[in-house]
């Protein structure tokens, strides 16, 4: 038997209903908030991610699936979506022709991380990006959208953590201050952070190791160092989001390590996930469009981790069971043919209908009908065909009636609708 690759998994039919529900809610909300879908390839030139994510990040250093194509091109399976969205924005000339773009995309991302619960090597994200808008209302709108998304799905303990990373003007002096703070704590930092405190000191702030968390407990906060413009921007983001009932947790330890990340940064966390507690993350990247070869254009976006979100929802409410509305139990070839045609007619009329193709005995077929969770079972045998009638049994009430074959599709469709309307 050939098995799955480690860290990869199949999303099985009994689970895909919940995935589709999550994606459907996201799609509807994003469209209502004025976003348009963009679909991008999963394979890009490696250079895009090396530049767009940053060469000295874990993702680019250790986690990318990269290979040389037959023509010598160096290609990578996308580890995230933003770089691809920005590449497309620049490549199609939107920077000049229509610089304000609100885009979303959904699909698989690939990172060769150490697999564990909530962490896979192929995982799925829903991404939203706003390009060409500097206004704090764009940041606030994303926060409102994210908040609405989680509450609509019934995730009650999602906390939106938010911080501002300022701009290079105010962040550089802050970094120097942070470096000298960290220099005094050298003895208490992990190996990784001993290196990072020089190259990427912000990253030390969100190191997961306990000793580093203790060491940075009294570190200076970026928000105390914001320049006037960044402070005003952040205040406007918070007040606009809060005016819409979004509860925010101000979190000075929330950072992103790269220079093109600016101002607002946020993360949605839930207690339901254990170690991998982040279910969505986002922020401003005002330097990225330029870094990827475009003119200076601001941008902000977020990514929701669908695998983790589905896991939370499944733990809360289980996976919704998919049941046909009508199940056909047919005895004999002629009845099977009639059932086949009725089931197709119902499916065309928007009613989920299923039939037992091979079932021989009535007992076995009725058992399967019951197991399928169908509301109605239609029984067709020789007698029924001769009389042009069918037995229709309501599996909930156990009530069974005889119905003429003529107009059966319409009458069943009506009854299914009535049952659904009555819950
Ligand atoms: P990031 O692009 O790293 O900011 O991640 C955004 C979201 O994607 C996270 O909050 C997670 O929910 C999800 N995510 C990131 N990496 C993985 C992974 N390896 N497996 C599952 N979900 C992930």
PDB file of N, CA and C and ligand atoms in Angstrom, residues 59 79-80 111 113 118-125 256 267-268 273 278-282 303-309, ligand 1:
ATOM      1  N   UNK A  59      10.553  30.131   7.701  1.00  0.00           N
ATOM      2  CA  UNK A  59       9.854  29.607   6.522  1.00  0.00           C
ATOM      3  C   UNK A  59      10.832  29.450   5.367  1.00  0.00           C
ATOM      4  N   UNK A  79       4.275  28.902   0.567  1.00  0.00           N
ATOM      5  CA  UNK A  79       4.087  28.699   1.998  1.00  0.00           C
ATOM      6  C   UNK A  79       3.070  29.675   2.584  1.00  0.00           C
ATOM      7  N   UNK A  80       2.675  30.666   1.834  1.00  0.00           N
ATOM      8  CA  UNK A  80       1.673  31.650   2.260  1.00  0.00           C
ATOM      9  C   UNK A  80       1.161  32.346   1.007  1.00  0.00           C
ATOM     10  N   UNK A 111       4.256  24.070   4.137  1.00  0.00           N
ATOM     11  CA  UNK A 111       5.455  24.375   4.933  1.00  0.00           C
ATOM     12  C   UNK A 111       5.959  23.081   5.539  1.00  0.00           C
ATOM     13  N   UNK A 113       7.117  22.016   8.238  1.00  0.00           N
ATOM     14  CA  UNK A 113       7.296  22.167   9.676  1.00  0.00           C
ATOM     15  C   UNK A 113       7.225  20.795  10.320  1.00  0.00           C
ATOM     16  N   UNK A 118      -2.721  20.330  14.822  1.00  0.00           N
ATOM     17  CA  UNK A 118      -2.912  21.719  14.405  1.00  0.00           C
ATOM     18  C   UNK A 118      -1.791  22.251  13.524  1.00  0.00           C
ATOM     19  N   UNK A 119      -0.808  21.390  13.234  1.00  0.00           N
ATOM     20  CA  UNK A 119       0.274  21.848  12.351  1.00  0.00           C
ATOM     21  C   UNK A 119       0.551  20.785  11.295  1.00  0.00           C
ATOM     22  N   UNK A 120       0.316  21.151  10.072  1.00  0.00           N
ATOM     23  CA  UNK A 120       0.444  20.198   8.971  1.00  0.00           C
ATOM     24  C   UNK A 120       1.383  20.770   7.922  1.00  0.00           C
ATOM     25  N   UNK A 121       1.823  19.912   7.027  1.00  0.00           N
ATOM     26  CA  UNK A 121       2.745  20.398   5.991  1.00  0.00           C
ATOM     27  C   UNK A 121       1.987  20.918   4.783  1.00  0.00           C
ATOM     28  N   UNK A 122       0.794  20.411   4.583  1.00  0.00           N
ATOM     29  CA  UNK A 122      -0.148  21.085   3.678  1.00  0.00           C
ATOM     30  C   UNK A 122      -1.312  21.506   4.542  1.00  0.00           C
ATOM     31  N   UNK A 123      -1.565  22.807   4.600  1.00  0.00           N
ATOM     32  CA  UNK A 123      -2.687  23.305   5.390  1.00  0.00           C
ATOM     33  C   UNK A 123      -3.402  24.348   4.550  1.00  0.00           C
ATOM     34  N   UNK A 124      -4.562  24.780   5.040  1.00  0.00           N
ATOM     35  CA  UNK A 124      -5.411  25.631   4.200  1.00  0.00           C
ATOM     36  C   UNK A 124      -5.625  26.979   4.855  1.00  0.00           C
ATOM     37  N   UNK A 125      -5.634  28.001   4.044  1.00  0.00           N
ATOM     38  CA  UNK A 125      -5.889  29.342   4.564  1.00  0.00           C
ATOM     39  C   UNK A 125      -6.978  30.035   3.754  1.00  0.00           C
ATOM     40  N   UNK A 256       6.036  41.046  14.165  1.00  0.00           N
ATOM     41  CA  UNK A 256       6.463  40.332  12.973  1.00  0.00           C
ATOM     42  C   UNK A 256       7.864  40.820  12.719  1.00  0.00           C
ATOM     43  N   UNK A 267      -3.525  39.132  15.720  1.00  0.00           N
ATOM     44  CA  UNK A 267      -3.584  37.678  15.731  1.00  0.00           C
ATOM     45  C   UNK A 267      -4.848  37.275  16.485  1.00  0.00           C
ATOM     46  N   UNK A 268      -5.532  36.261  15.997  1.00  0.00           N
ATOM     47  CA  UNK A 268      -6.704  35.754  16.706  1.00  0.00           C
ATOM     48  C   UNK A 268      -6.290  34.461  17.390  1.00  0.00           C
ATOM     49  N   UNK A 273      -7.135  25.376  21.342  1.00  0.00           N
ATOM     50  CA  UNK A 273      -6.200  24.712  20.440  1.00  0.00           C
ATOM     51  C   UNK A 273      -4.927  24.186  21.078  1.00  0.00           C
ATOM     52  N   UNK A 278      -2.951  30.051  17.635  1.00  0.00           N
ATOM     53  CA  UNK A 278      -3.301  31.115  16.687  1.00  0.00           C
ATOM     54  C   UNK A 278      -4.161  30.538  15.572  1.00  0.00           C
ATOM     55  N   UNK A 279      -5.311  31.155  15.376  1.00  0.00           N
ATOM     56  CA  UNK A 279      -6.189  30.645  14.324  1.00  0.00           C
ATOM     57  C   UNK A 279      -6.240  31.613  13.139  1.00  0.00           C
ATOM     58  N   UNK A 280      -5.754  32.830  13.352  1.00  0.00           N
ATOM     59  CA  UNK A 280      -5.651  33.790  12.245  1.00  0.00           C
ATOM     60  C   UNK A 280      -4.599  34.834  12.606  1.00  0.00           C
ATOM     61  N   UNK A 281      -3.994  35.402  11.576  1.00  0.00           N
ATOM     62  CA  UNK A 281      -2.987  36.424  11.833  1.00  0.00           C
ATOM     63  C   UNK A 281      -2.952  37.401  10.671  1.00  0.00           C
ATOM     64  N   UNK A 282      -2.572  38.624  10.962  1.00  0.00           N
ATOM     65  CA  UNK A 282      -2.512  39.573   9.859  1.00  0.00           C
ATOM     66  C   UNK A 282      -1.809  40.850  10.242  1.00  0.00           C
ATOM     67  N   UNK A 303      -4.677  36.094   7.322  1.00  0.00           N
ATOM     68  CA  UNK A 303      -4.873  34.705   6.919  1.00  0.00           C
ATOM     69  C   UNK A 303      -5.542  33.960   8.065  1.00  0.00           C
ATOM     70  N   UNK A 304      -6.599  33.240   7.735  1.00  0.00           N
ATOM     71  CA  UNK A 304      -7.244  32.369   8.720  1.00  0.00           C
ATOM     72  C   UNK A 304      -6.774  30.948   8.451  1.00  0.00           C
ATOM     73  N   UNK A 305      -6.379  30.234   9.480  1.00  0.00           N
ATOM     74  CA  UNK A 305      -5.984  28.829   9.323  1.00  0.00           C
ATOM     75  C   UNK A 305      -7.222  27.944   9.391  1.00  0.00           C
ATOM     76  N   UNK A 306      -7.600  27.397   8.239  1.00  0.00           N
ATOM     77  CA  UNK A 306      -8.885  26.677   8.176  1.00  0.00           C
ATOM     78  C   UNK A 306      -8.819  25.345   8.936  1.00  0.00           C
ATOM     79  N   UNK A 307      -7.674  24.661   8.848  1.00  0.00           N
ATOM     80  CA  UNK A 307      -7.553  23.373   9.561  1.00  0.00           C
ATOM     81  C   UNK A 307      -7.862  23.546  11.048  1.00  0.00           C
ATOM     82  N   UNK A 308      -7.255  24.578  11.621  1.00  0.00           N
ATOM     83  CA  UNK A 308      -7.435  24.801  13.060  1.00  0.00           C
ATOM     84  C   UNK A 308      -8.848  25.247  13.381  1.00  0.00           C
ATOM     85  N   UNK A 309      -9.397  26.089  12.531  1.00  0.00           N
ATOM     86  CA  UNK A 309     -10.758  26.565  12.760  1.00  0.00           C
ATOM     87  C   UNK A 309     -11.749  25.398  12.714  1.00  0.00           C
TER      88      UNK A 309
HETATM   89  P1  LIG B   1       0.863  32.720   9.211  1.00  0.00           P
HETATM   90  O1  LIG B   1       0.811  32.771   7.706  1.00  0.00           O
HETATM   91  O2  LIG B   1       2.059  31.973   9.724  1.00  0.00           O
HETATM   92  O3  LIG B   1       0.631  34.066   9.864  1.00  0.00           O
HETATM   93  O4  LIG B   1      -0.360  31.809   9.635  1.00  0.00           O
HETATM   94  C1  LIG B   1      -1.698  32.218   9.571  1.00  0.00           C
HETATM   95  C2  LIG B   1      -2.573  31.123  10.122  1.00  0.00           C
HETATM   96  O5  LIG B   1      -2.415  29.944   9.349  1.00  0.00           O
HETATM   97  C3  LIG B   1      -2.177  30.698  11.520  1.00  0.00           C
HETATM   98  O6  LIG B   1      -2.838  31.496  12.474  1.00  0.00           O
HETATM   99  C4  LIG B   1      -2.633  29.264  11.581  1.00  0.00           C
HETATM  100  O7  LIG B   1      -3.992  29.195  11.957  1.00  0.00           O
HETATM  101  C5  LIG B   1      -2.483  28.797  10.167  1.00  0.00           C
HETATM  102  N1  LIG B   1      -1.253  27.974  10.007  1.00  0.00           N
HETATM  103  C6  LIG B   1       0.015  28.406   9.824  1.00  0.00           C
HETATM  104  N2  LIG B   1       0.855  27.372   9.682  1.00  0.00           N
HETATM  105  C7  LIG B   1       0.104  26.247   9.788  1.00  0.00           C
HETATM  106  C8  LIG B   1       0.393  24.843   9.730  1.00  0.00           C
HETATM  107  N3  LIG B   1       1.620  24.372   9.505  1.00  0.00           N
HETATM  108  N4  LIG B   1      -0.637  23.979   9.882  1.00  0.00           N
HETATM  109  C9  LIG B   1      -1.892  24.419  10.092  1.00  0.00           C
HETATM  110  N5  LIG B   1      -2.220  25.713  10.152  1.00  0.00           N
HETATM  111  C10 LIG B   1      -1.245  26.633   9.999  1.00  0.00           C
END
